[in-house]
Tab-separated table of C-alpha atoms in Angstrom:
chain	number	residue	atom	x	y	z
A	1	UNK	CA	67.490	119.169	117.107
A	2	UNK	CA	69.715	121.654	118.903
A	3	UNK	CA	70.703	123.634	115.812
A	4	UNK	CA	70.263	123.658	112.063
A	5	UNK	CA	72.667	125.424	109.711
A	6	UNK	CA	70.503	125.868	106.650
A	7	UNK	CA	70.891	126.758	102.987
A	8	UNK	CA	74.693	126.833	102.884
A	9	UNK	CA	76.907	125.616	100.038
A	10	UNK	CA	78.539	122.640	101.731
A	11	UNK	CA	82.050	122.032	100.384
A	12	UNK	CA	83.884	118.881	101.406
A	13	UNK	CA	86.664	116.784	99.898
A	14	UNK	CA	83.992	114.775	98.073
A	15	UNK	CA	82.213	117.671	96.367
A	16	UNK	CA	79.862	120.553	96.958
A	17	UNK	CA	76.145	121.190	97.016
A	18	UNK	CA	73.418	123.196	98.722
A	19	UNK	CA	72.848	121.398	102.035
A	20	UNK	CA	71.428	121.998	105.508
A	21	UNK	CA	73.131	120.503	108.538
A	22	UNK	CA	71.486	119.322	111.744
A	23	UNK	CA	73.384	119.390	115.046
A	24	UNK	CA	72.572	117.499	118.233
A	25	UNK	CA	74.751	117.200	121.354
A	26	UNK	CA	77.736	118.742	119.576
A	27	UNK	CA	77.691	116.310	116.651
A	28	UNK	CA	76.335	116.246	113.124
A	29	UNK	CA	72.918	114.604	113.390
A	30	UNK	CA	71.923	114.715	109.722
A	31	UNK	CA	72.257	116.349	106.313
A	32	UNK	CA	69.110	117.640	104.605
A	33	UNK	CA	67.867	119.108	101.387
A	34	UNK	CA	67.056	122.801	101.842
A	35	UNK	CA	63.462	123.062	102.956
A	36	UNK	CA	63.480	119.574	104.501
A	37	UNK	CA	65.196	120.484	107.777
A	38	UNK	CA	63.759	119.323	111.104
A	39	UNK	CA	62.690	121.793	113.780
A	40	UNK	CA	65.545	123.086	115.916
A	41	UNK	CA	66.133	125.257	118.956
A	42	UNK	CA	68.552	127.448	116.975
A	43	UNK	CA	68.629	128.148	113.259
A	44	UNK	CA	71.659	129.620	111.499
A	45	UNK	CA	70.894	130.887	108.000
A	46	UNK	CA	73.937	130.233	105.788
A	47	UNK	CA	72.330	131.527	102.590
A	48	UNK	CA	74.995	133.006	100.342
A	49	UNK	CA	77.770	131.361	102.337
A	50	UNK	CA	79.954	128.302	101.944
A	51	UNK	CA	80.181	125.810	104.790
A	52	UNK	CA	83.353	123.761	105.205
A	53	UNK	CA	84.423	121.265	107.862
A	54	UNK	CA	86.389	122.845	110.689
A	55	UNK	CA	90.031	123.315	109.769
A	56	UNK	CA	92.689	121.233	111.554
A	57	UNK	CA	96.085	122.892	111.938
A	58	UNK	CA	98.595	120.160	112.739
A	59	UNK	CA	101.565	122.501	113.229
A	60	UNK	CA	101.310	125.616	115.366
A	61	UNK	CA	103.579	127.273	117.926
A	62	UNK	CA	101.443	128.494	120.815
A	63	UNK	CA	104.385	129.795	122.891
A	64	UNK	CA	102.942	129.308	126.389
A	65	UNK	CA	104.552	126.500	128.369
A	66	UNK	CA	104.079	125.210	131.883
A	67	UNK	CA	106.755	127.625	133.132
A	68	UNK	CA	107.180	131.309	132.239
A	69	UNK	CA	109.106	131.745	129.010
A	70	UNK	CA	107.589	132.910	125.751
A	71	UNK	CA	103.966	133.737	126.575
A	72	UNK	CA	104.743	137.433	126.020
A	73	UNK	CA	104.505	136.509	122.309
A	74	UNK	CA	101.165	134.700	122.645
A	75	UNK	CA	99.271	132.603	125.137
A	76	UNK	CA	97.146	129.539	124.529
A	77	UNK	CA	94.108	131.777	124.981
A	78	UNK	CA	95.233	134.356	122.397
A	79	UNK	CA	96.452	131.639	120.037
A	80	UNK	CA	93.081	129.898	120.093
A	81	UNK	CA	91.311	133.243	119.681
A	82	UNK	CA	93.166	133.561	116.382
A	83	UNK	CA	92.138	130.022	115.501
A	84	UNK	CA	88.466	130.801	116.118
A	85	UNK	CA	88.623	133.941	113.989
A	86	UNK	CA	90.403	132.094	111.197
A	87	UNK	CA	88.209	128.989	110.998
A	88	UNK	CA	90.609	126.628	112.798
A	89	UNK	CA	88.601	124.352	115.092
A	90	UNK	CA	91.454	122.032	116.119
A	91	UNK	CA	95.000	123.278	116.667
A	92	UNK	CA	98.002	121.068	117.420
A	93	UNK	CA	101.011	122.624	119.131
A	94	UNK	CA	104.755	122.015	118.960
A	95	UNK	CA	107.171	121.318	121.857
A	96	UNK	CA	109.402	124.415	121.707
A	97	UNK	CA	107.977	125.947	124.866
A	98	UNK	CA	109.438	126.233	128.365
A	99	UNK	CA	110.173	123.579	129.415
A	100	UNK	CA	109.966	121.457	126.242
A	101	UNK	CA	107.536	118.613	127.052
A	102	UNK	CA	109.461	115.371	126.622
A	103	UNK	CA	108.040	113.446	129.585
A	104	UNK	CA	104.610	112.409	130.812
A	105	UNK	CA	104.804	114.813	133.735
A	106	UNK	CA	105.625	117.806	131.548
A	107	UNK	CA	103.038	116.791	128.951
A	108	UNK	CA	100.282	116.646	131.568
A	109	UNK	CA	101.282	120.084	132.839
A	110	UNK	CA	101.010	121.378	129.269
A	111	UNK	CA	97.596	119.761	128.820
A	112	UNK	CA	96.354	121.486	131.974
A	113	UNK	CA	96.857	124.934	130.441
A	114	UNK	CA	94.850	123.982	127.360
A	115	UNK	CA	92.079	122.518	129.500
A	116	UNK	CA	91.863	125.838	131.332
A	117	UNK	CA	92.337	128.359	128.503
A	118	UNK	CA	91.679	126.930	125.018
A	119	UNK	CA	88.694	128.193	123.033
A	120	UNK	CA	88.976	125.581	120.261
A	121	UNK	CA	89.896	121.897	120.365
A	122	UNK	CA	93.565	121.028	120.636
A	123	UNK	CA	96.332	118.483	120.897
A	124	UNK	CA	100.063	118.691	121.555
A	125	UNK	CA	103.074	116.993	119.957
A	126	UNK	CA	105.732	116.244	122.608
A	127	UNK	CA	109.410	115.527	121.917
A	128	UNK	CA	110.315	111.789	121.999
A	129	UNK	CA	113.875	112.403	123.213
A	130	UNK	CA	113.647	110.241	126.376
A	131	UNK	CA	113.124	106.628	125.326
A	132	UNK	CA	111.288	105.407	128.419
A	133	UNK	CA	108.843	108.322	128.241
A	134	UNK	CA	107.718	107.600	124.670
A	135	UNK	CA	105.164	104.839	125.485
A	136	UNK	CA	103.922	106.778	128.511
A	137	UNK	CA	103.207	109.881	126.408
A	138	UNK	CA	101.765	107.776	123.579
A	139	UNK	CA	98.982	106.636	125.925
A	140	UNK	CA	97.732	110.216	126.315
A	141	UNK	CA	95.960	110.417	122.954
A	142	UNK	CA	98.644	112.528	121.287
A	143	UNK	CA	98.497	112.858	117.501
A	144	UNK	CA	102.259	112.798	116.858
A	145	UNK	CA	105.742	113.311	118.253
A	146	UNK	CA	108.021	116.093	117.013
A	147	UNK	CA	111.771	116.695	116.698
A	148	UNK	CA	113.876	119.332	114.960
A	149	UNK	CA	116.981	118.331	112.996
A	150	UNK	CA	118.462	121.704	113.858
A	151	UNK	CA	120.299	123.502	116.619
A	152	UNK	CA	120.211	127.267	116.160
A	153	UNK	CA	123.434	129.173	115.696
A	154	UNK	CA	123.452	132.744	116.957
A	155	UNK	CA	120.397	132.324	119.201
A	156	UNK	CA	118.837	129.822	121.586
A	157	UNK	CA	115.274	130.059	120.274
A	158	UNK	CA	113.018	128.912	118.581
A	159	UNK	CA	114.959	125.625	118.107
A	160	UNK	CA	115.987	125.061	121.676
A	161	UNK	CA	118.414	122.564	123.185
A	162	UNK	CA	116.585	119.403	124.152
A	163	UNK	CA	114.359	119.173	121.085
A	164	UNK	CA	117.016	119.523	118.374
A	165	UNK	CA	118.323	116.140	117.190
A	166	UNK	CA	120.619	115.983	114.193
A	167	UNK	CA	122.695	112.894	115.025
A	168	UNK	CA	121.446	110.269	112.557
A	169	UNK	CA	121.913	107.410	114.973
A	170	UNK	CA	119.764	109.124	117.581
A	171	UNK	CA	117.113	109.865	114.967
A	172	UNK	CA	117.020	106.186	114.001
A	173	UNK	CA	116.580	105.245	117.659
A	174	UNK	CA	113.751	107.746	118.043
A	175	UNK	CA	112.068	106.419	114.884
A	176	UNK	CA	112.219	102.890	116.250
A	177	UNK	CA	110.598	103.994	119.498
A	178	UNK	CA	107.847	105.789	117.575
A	179	UNK	CA	107.311	102.710	115.395
A	180	UNK	CA	106.859	100.561	118.504
A	181	UNK	CA	103.960	102.712	119.706
A	182	UNK	CA	102.731	103.359	116.126
A	183	UNK	CA	102.555	107.130	116.547
A	184	UNK	CA	103.734	109.370	113.675
A	185	UNK	CA	106.973	111.295	114.031
A	186	UNK	CA	107.010	114.847	112.699
A	187	UNK	CA	110.465	116.070	111.734
A	188	UNK	CA	111.744	119.521	110.846
A	189	UNK	CA	114.355	118.532	108.213
A	190	UNK	CA	117.732	120.246	108.299
A	191	UNK	CA	121.327	119.235	107.563
A	192	UNK	CA	123.265	120.857	110.390
A	193	UNK	CA	126.710	119.843	109.109
A	194	UNK	CA	126.080	121.462	105.726
A	195	UNK	CA	124.587	124.559	107.318
A	196	UNK	CA	127.680	124.973	109.490
A	197	UNK	CA	129.766	125.234	106.297
A	198	UNK	CA	127.273	127.461	104.459
A	199	UNK	CA	126.902	129.866	107.369
A	200	UNK	CA	130.668	130.142	107.793
A	201	UNK	CA	131.029	131.225	104.165
A	202	UNK	CA	128.458	133.999	104.620
A	203	UNK	CA	129.947	135.180	107.898
A	204	UNK	CA	133.484	135.286	106.510
A	205	UNK	CA	132.160	137.634	103.810
A	206	UNK	CA	130.573	139.793	106.568
A	207	UNK	CA	127.108	138.961	105.254
A	208	UNK	CA	124.793	138.561	108.232
A	209	UNK	CA	121.621	140.528	107.557
A	210	UNK	CA	118.173	139.070	106.880
A	211	UNK	CA	118.813	138.780	103.152
A	212	UNK	CA	122.021	136.817	103.763
A	213	UNK	CA	120.139	134.574	106.193
A	214	UNK	CA	117.476	133.936	103.547
A	215	UNK	CA	120.082	133.076	100.915
A	216	UNK	CA	122.001	130.796	103.278
A	217	UNK	CA	119.010	128.579	103.980
A	218	UNK	CA	118.181	128.365	100.270
A	219	UNK	CA	121.814	127.865	99.189
A	220	UNK	CA	122.730	125.328	96.508
A	221	UNK	CA	119.082	124.800	95.493
A	222	UNK	CA	118.006	123.939	99.004
A	223	UNK	CA	120.668	121.350	99.703
A	224	UNK	CA	120.136	121.467	103.487
A	225	UNK	CA	116.501	120.480	103.032
A	226	UNK	CA	116.907	117.793	100.405
A	227	UNK	CA	119.854	115.949	101.963
A	228	UNK	CA	117.986	115.905	105.282
A	229	UNK	CA	114.811	114.599	103.661
A	230	UNK	CA	116.740	111.925	101.761
A	231	UNK	CA	118.299	110.793	105.047
A	232	UNK	CA	114.943	110.781	106.835
A	233	UNK	CA	113.345	108.713	104.090
A	234	UNK	CA	116.102	106.114	104.294
A	235	UNK	CA	115.850	105.996	108.095
A	236	UNK	CA	112.094	105.612	107.818
A	237	UNK	CA	112.586	102.597	105.590
A	238	UNK	CA	114.957	101.124	108.162
A	239	UNK	CA	112.708	101.786	111.155
A	240	UNK	CA	109.213	101.359	109.725
A	241	UNK	CA	107.858	104.387	111.585
A	242	UNK	CA	105.190	106.727	110.296
A	243	UNK	CA	107.178	109.751	109.141
A	244	UNK	CA	105.657	113.193	108.579
A	245	UNK	CA	108.015	115.709	106.953
A	246	UNK	CA	107.545	119.388	107.740
A	247	UNK	CA	108.285	122.529	105.711
A	248	UNK	CA	108.143	121.085	102.181
A	249	UNK	CA	109.567	123.915	100.071
A	250	UNK	CA	111.735	122.707	97.158
A	251	UNK	CA	111.045	120.899	93.901
A	252	UNK	CA	113.604	118.271	94.811
A	253	UNK	CA	111.874	117.601	98.127
A	254	UNK	CA	108.586	116.984	96.339
A	255	UNK	CA	110.312	114.561	93.972
A	256	UNK	CA	111.949	112.652	96.835
A	257	UNK	CA	108.687	112.311	98.729
A	258	UNK	CA	106.731	111.340	95.623
A	259	UNK	CA	109.173	108.508	94.890
A	260	UNK	CA	109.081	107.295	98.485
A	261	UNK	CA	105.295	107.169	98.408
A	262	UNK	CA	105.357	105.289	95.106
A	263	UNK	CA	107.564	102.685	96.771
A	264	UNK	CA	105.029	102.245	99.541
A	265	UNK	CA	106.869	104.022	102.344
A	266	UNK	CA	104.839	105.351	105.260
A	267	UNK	CA	105.659	108.981	104.653
A	268	UNK	CA	103.507	112.097	104.523
A	269	UNK	CA	104.303	115.801	104.406
A	270	UNK	CA	102.904	119.292	104.747
A	271	UNK	CA	103.252	122.737	103.240
A	272	UNK	CA	102.995	126.032	105.103
A	273	UNK	CA	101.393	129.309	103.973
A	274	UNK	CA	104.707	131.163	103.924
A	275	UNK	CA	106.020	128.811	101.207
A	276	UNK	CA	103.293	129.813	98.739
A	277	UNK	CA	102.203	133.311	99.770
A	278	UNK	CA	105.178	135.053	101.383
A	279	UNK	CA	108.656	133.504	101.283
A	280	UNK	CA	108.357	132.751	97.562
A	281	UNK	CA	108.569	136.458	96.721
A	282	UNK	CA	112.093	137.877	96.925
A	283	UNK	CA	110.613	141.363	96.727
A	284	UNK	CA	108.695	140.720	99.942
A	285	UNK	CA	111.868	139.540	101.659
A	286	UNK	CA	113.742	142.649	100.523
A	287	UNK	CA	110.908	144.821	101.821
A	288	UNK	CA	110.165	142.996	105.075
A	289	UNK	CA	113.478	141.350	105.961
A	290	UNK	CA	113.161	138.976	108.909
A	291	UNK	CA	109.464	139.804	109.193
A	292	UNK	CA	108.965	137.653	106.074
A	293	UNK	CA	111.138	134.767	107.308
A	294	UNK	CA	110.442	131.624	108.022
A	295	UNK	CA	112.461	130.812	104.845
A	296	UNK	CA	113.073	132.032	101.337
A	297	UNK	CA	111.558	129.738	98.722
A	298	UNK	CA	113.117	130.665	95.354
A	299	UNK	CA	110.343	131.255	92.864
A	300	UNK	CA	111.346	128.407	90.555
A	301	UNK	CA	110.109	125.935	93.182
A	302	UNK	CA	106.568	127.285	93.306
A	303	UNK	CA	105.044	125.413	90.310
A	304	UNK	CA	106.234	122.079	91.721
A	305	UNK	CA	104.833	122.942	95.134
A	306	UNK	CA	101.387	123.719	93.737
A	307	UNK	CA	101.545	120.555	91.631
A	308	UNK	CA	102.506	118.489	94.675
A	309	UNK	CA	99.709	120.001	96.741
A	310	UNK	CA	97.190	119.417	93.971
A	311	UNK	CA	98.068	115.771	93.314
A	312	UNK	CA	98.351	114.888	97.010
A	313	UNK	CA	102.101	114.323	97.164
A	314	UNK	CA	101.969	117.149	99.691
A	315	UNK	CA	99.286	115.753	101.957
A	316	UNK	CA	98.205	118.645	104.107
A	317	UNK	CA	98.342	122.357	104.751
A	318	UNK	CA	99.508	123.433	108.222
A	319	UNK	CA	100.441	126.891	109.388
A	320	UNK	CA	103.781	126.660	111.196
A	321	UNK	CA	102.218	129.657	112.963
A	322	UNK	CA	105.109	131.318	114.802
A	323	UNK	CA	104.512	134.705	116.436
A	324	UNK	CA	107.437	136.908	117.489
A	325	UNK	CA	107.622	140.506	118.638
A	326	UNK	CA	108.675	143.350	116.382
A	327	UNK	CA	111.857	143.751	118.433
A	328	UNK	CA	112.758	140.095	117.794
A	329	UNK	CA	112.338	140.662	114.058
A	330	UNK	CA	113.771	144.165	113.765
A	331	UNK	CA	117.263	143.030	114.744
A	332	UNK	CA	117.353	141.015	111.523
A	333	UNK	CA	118.196	144.102	109.498
A	334	UNK	CA	121.606	143.933	111.173
A	335	UNK	CA	121.886	140.196	111.966
A	336	UNK	CA	119.421	137.722	110.523
A	337	UNK	CA	120.856	134.951	112.679
A	338	UNK	CA	119.770	136.801	115.834
A	339	UNK	CA	116.227	137.440	114.647
A	340	UNK	CA	113.716	134.830	115.779
A	341	UNK	CA	112.578	132.901	112.737
A	342	UNK	CA	108.966	132.128	111.894
A	343	UNK	CA	105.841	133.978	110.789
A	344	UNK	CA	102.266	134.129	112.142
A	345	UNK	CA	99.388	133.023	109.900
A	346	UNK	CA	96.683	131.119	111.812
A	347	UNK	CA	94.162	133.944	111.694
A	348	UNK	CA	94.274	134.372	107.920
A	349	UNK	CA	95.574	131.273	106.120
A	350	UNK	CA	92.195	129.688	105.369
A	351	UNK	CA	91.377	132.741	103.262
A	352	UNK	CA	94.709	132.443	101.460
A	353	UNK	CA	94.168	128.878	100.319
A	354	UNK	CA	90.492	129.310	99.489
A	355	UNK	CA	91.363	132.428	97.480
A	356	UNK	CA	93.998	130.401	95.598
A	357	UNK	CA	91.332	127.803	94.853
A	358	UNK	CA	88.912	130.469	93.611
A	359	UNK	CA	91.711	131.719	91.345
A	360	UNK	CA	92.097	128.223	89.860
A	361	UNK	CA	95.433	127.263	91.382
A	362	UNK	CA	93.908	124.006	92.660
A	363	UNK	CA	90.393	122.615	93.231
A	364	UNK	CA	88.477	123.996	96.192
A	365	UNK	CA	87.578	120.444	97.231
A	366	UNK	CA	91.289	119.678	97.447
A	367	UNK	CA	91.796	122.805	99.561
A	368	UNK	CA	89.223	121.508	102.056
A	369	UNK	CA	90.770	118.058	101.982
A	370	UNK	CA	94.262	119.426	102.676
A	371	UNK	CA	93.131	121.718	105.484
A	372	UNK	CA	90.526	119.514	107.176
A	373	UNK	CA	89.864	115.979	106.004
A	374	UNK	CA	93.341	114.642	105.324
A	375	UNK	CA	94.881	115.889	108.603
A	376	UNK	CA	92.113	114.149	110.538
A	377	UNK	CA	92.672	110.856	108.711
A	378	UNK	CA	96.457	110.934	108.955
A	379	UNK	CA	96.566	111.744	112.645
A	380	UNK	CA	93.791	109.610	114.066
A	381	UNK	CA	91.205	112.324	114.711
A	382	UNK	CA	88.261	110.052	114.022
A	383	UNK	CA	85.327	112.462	114.326
A	384	UNK	CA	87.014	115.513	112.845
A	385	UNK	CA	87.618	116.916	109.382
A	386	UNK	CA	84.369	116.103	107.583
A	387	UNK	CA	80.660	116.876	107.685
A	388	UNK	CA	78.892	113.564	108.189
A	389	UNK	CA	76.459	112.160	110.761
A	390	UNK	CA	78.340	111.222	113.929
A	391	UNK	CA	81.197	113.662	113.334
A	392	UNK	CA	81.866	116.603	115.635
A	393	UNK	CA	79.923	119.676	114.526
A	394	UNK	CA	83.049	121.670	113.703
A	395	UNK	CA	81.952	124.035	110.942
A	396	UNK	CA	83.198	127.211	109.274
A	397	UNK	CA	80.849	129.533	107.417
A	398	UNK	CA	82.763	131.416	104.736
A	399	UNK	CA	81.801	134.323	102.519
A	400	UNK	CA	83.611	133.294	99.342
A	401	UNK	CA	82.878	136.637	97.660
A	402	UNK	CA	83.932	138.904	100.512
A	403	UNK	CA	87.282	140.544	99.820
A	404	UNK	CA	89.125	142.082	102.731
A	405	UNK	CA	92.479	143.590	103.584
A	406	UNK	CA	94.634	142.156	106.337
A	407	UNK	CA	95.480	144.910	108.804
A	408	UNK	CA	97.783	144.909	111.812
A	409	UNK	CA	94.971	146.477	113.828
A	410	UNK	CA	92.862	143.334	113.331
A	411	UNK	CA	95.561	140.906	114.482
A	412	UNK	CA	94.537	139.087	117.674
A	413	UNK	CA	98.071	137.963	118.520
A	414	UNK	CA	99.855	139.712	121.376
A	415	UNK	CA	102.547	140.645	118.849
A	416	UNK	CA	100.084	142.875	116.988
A	417	UNK	CA	101.442	142.513	113.470
A	418	UNK	CA	101.178	140.326	110.390
A	419	UNK	CA	103.641	139.954	107.487
A	420	UNK	CA	100.553	139.825	105.252
A	421	UNK	CA	99.329	143.286	106.286
A	422	UNK	CA	98.165	145.221	103.239
A	423	UNK	CA	97.398	142.053	101.260
A	424	UNK	CA	93.843	141.423	100.066
A	425	UNK	CA	92.136	138.028	100.038
A	426	UNK	CA	88.635	136.672	99.548
A	427	UNK	CA	86.844	133.851	101.360
A	428	UNK	CA	86.595	135.387	104.813
A	429	UNK	CA	85.368	133.130	107.632
A	430	UNK	CA	82.325	134.797	109.173
A	431	UNK	CA	81.292	132.170	111.722
A	432	UNK	CA	83.112	129.281	113.404
A	433	UNK	CA	81.472	126.467	115.364
A	434	UNK	CA	83.343	124.020	117.588
A	435	UNK	CA	81.285	120.970	118.524
A	436	UNK	CA	78.115	122.875	117.711
A	437	UNK	CA	78.917	125.996	119.713
A	438	UNK	CA	79.655	129.299	117.989
A	439	UNK	CA	83.092	130.586	119.003
A	440	UNK	CA	83.380	133.370	116.404
A	441	UNK	CA	80.687	135.453	114.719
A	442	UNK	CA	80.133	138.996	113.439
A	443	UNK	CA	83.844	139.771	113.617
A	444	UNK	CA	84.144	138.857	117.299
A	445	UNK	CA	85.531	135.893	119.193
A	446	UNK	CA	82.721	134.758	121.507
A	447	UNK	CA	84.163	131.415	122.600
A	448	UNK	CA	84.939	130.859	126.254
A	449	UNK	CA	88.146	129.733	127.892
A	450	UNK	CA	88.019	126.024	128.572
A	451	UNK	CA	85.491	125.166	125.859
A	452	UNK	CA	88.241	123.540	123.822
A	453	UNK	CA	88.835	119.858	124.495
A	454	UNK	CA	91.683	117.558	123.588
A	455	UNK	CA	91.078	116.044	120.162
A	456	UNK	CA	92.381	112.630	121.185
A	457	UNK	CA	94.014	110.602	118.456
A	458	UNK	CA	93.142	106.973	117.950
A	459	UNK	CA	95.223	104.783	115.655
A	460	UNK	CA	94.019	101.406	114.402
């Protein structure tokens, strides 16, 4: 045996118990009662720690593209450093980089950077906006395609031209193409026509700061989200594609998705850390302005979001990790529409959700399922997301009792700040293994560039 992780409290979607784990050739070779482990070249003592399957983040913005553009915010190397420190062993990126990958040639160029620089395993969701390129990209083992139903007003980033599609006819065409290759389509829901009217009302009243921006996107009980989701669900029924809805954040959205699932539609969805730990606190938005936005989630939605996450209506947790510089956020105090939207969270979100589980907000087994097991099953990552013989030895050792404060000084992003700075959480990852190799331990990232491999998706 190459390695044995012994005496840890193994927590999976199926339950928890004191278990030792054998690793051979980067895979789980066996599970053993403590004291019954085979001899191994390396022994990792996990006494007093929990062990969970490596976390799979299906929605992260890594910033570095195949041409210079946004890597001053973060590179694939620094992004995957944050993953290693936070217990993320597989990270899947979004197409809003320069240039946005929407062809086989551009996708392969993007892959090449990951092959050179990634510390953890990875995949990439290209934009299916060129019909003839969809089957060509589908053959590359991608986990999903991605489009945004939004075109930014007041800025050209992060929702760039070329990946924003809000014409319903074009969305239906894209869904049909995705259905033909049987690859899920991730969609950022947004009703651009309604937002044009809502924004105009705010601007005519000379309300443009970060607080006005927050209120605009939450206006009329989240109408821009729910009308978009209702449209997407109807188009999914027409096309038969696998639809994955991003940014679930209103009670009405949960209800719409729950009904669609009950009717047998092929629809799944995610929730992001900002919806439950940051944007749901108006006080935080008043204090932090654009630094806290992503989006404002009025507090009345929060009970339904936790209920949806607990009962599985909301399938998975994914970060929507989106680093921006302080300068790109600071302008929001004057004009929220010019501030780049999105918040970073990859390095710390596992602690957030495990802390919520320890506080009784939902079962800890469900937390592991939502962060690890369910993403793997939904997106064809056959040997990821669980701790079973034959699976990749992606493991996170967590000190459930260790409480710590998030500090800007500890942030591994090039941006150097976190909207969660000053907050305290438990359940700190203390060691991360990717395919049996330690990439983070003793507070340091020790993984090497190029160790990460593509987590190729396979759909039956």
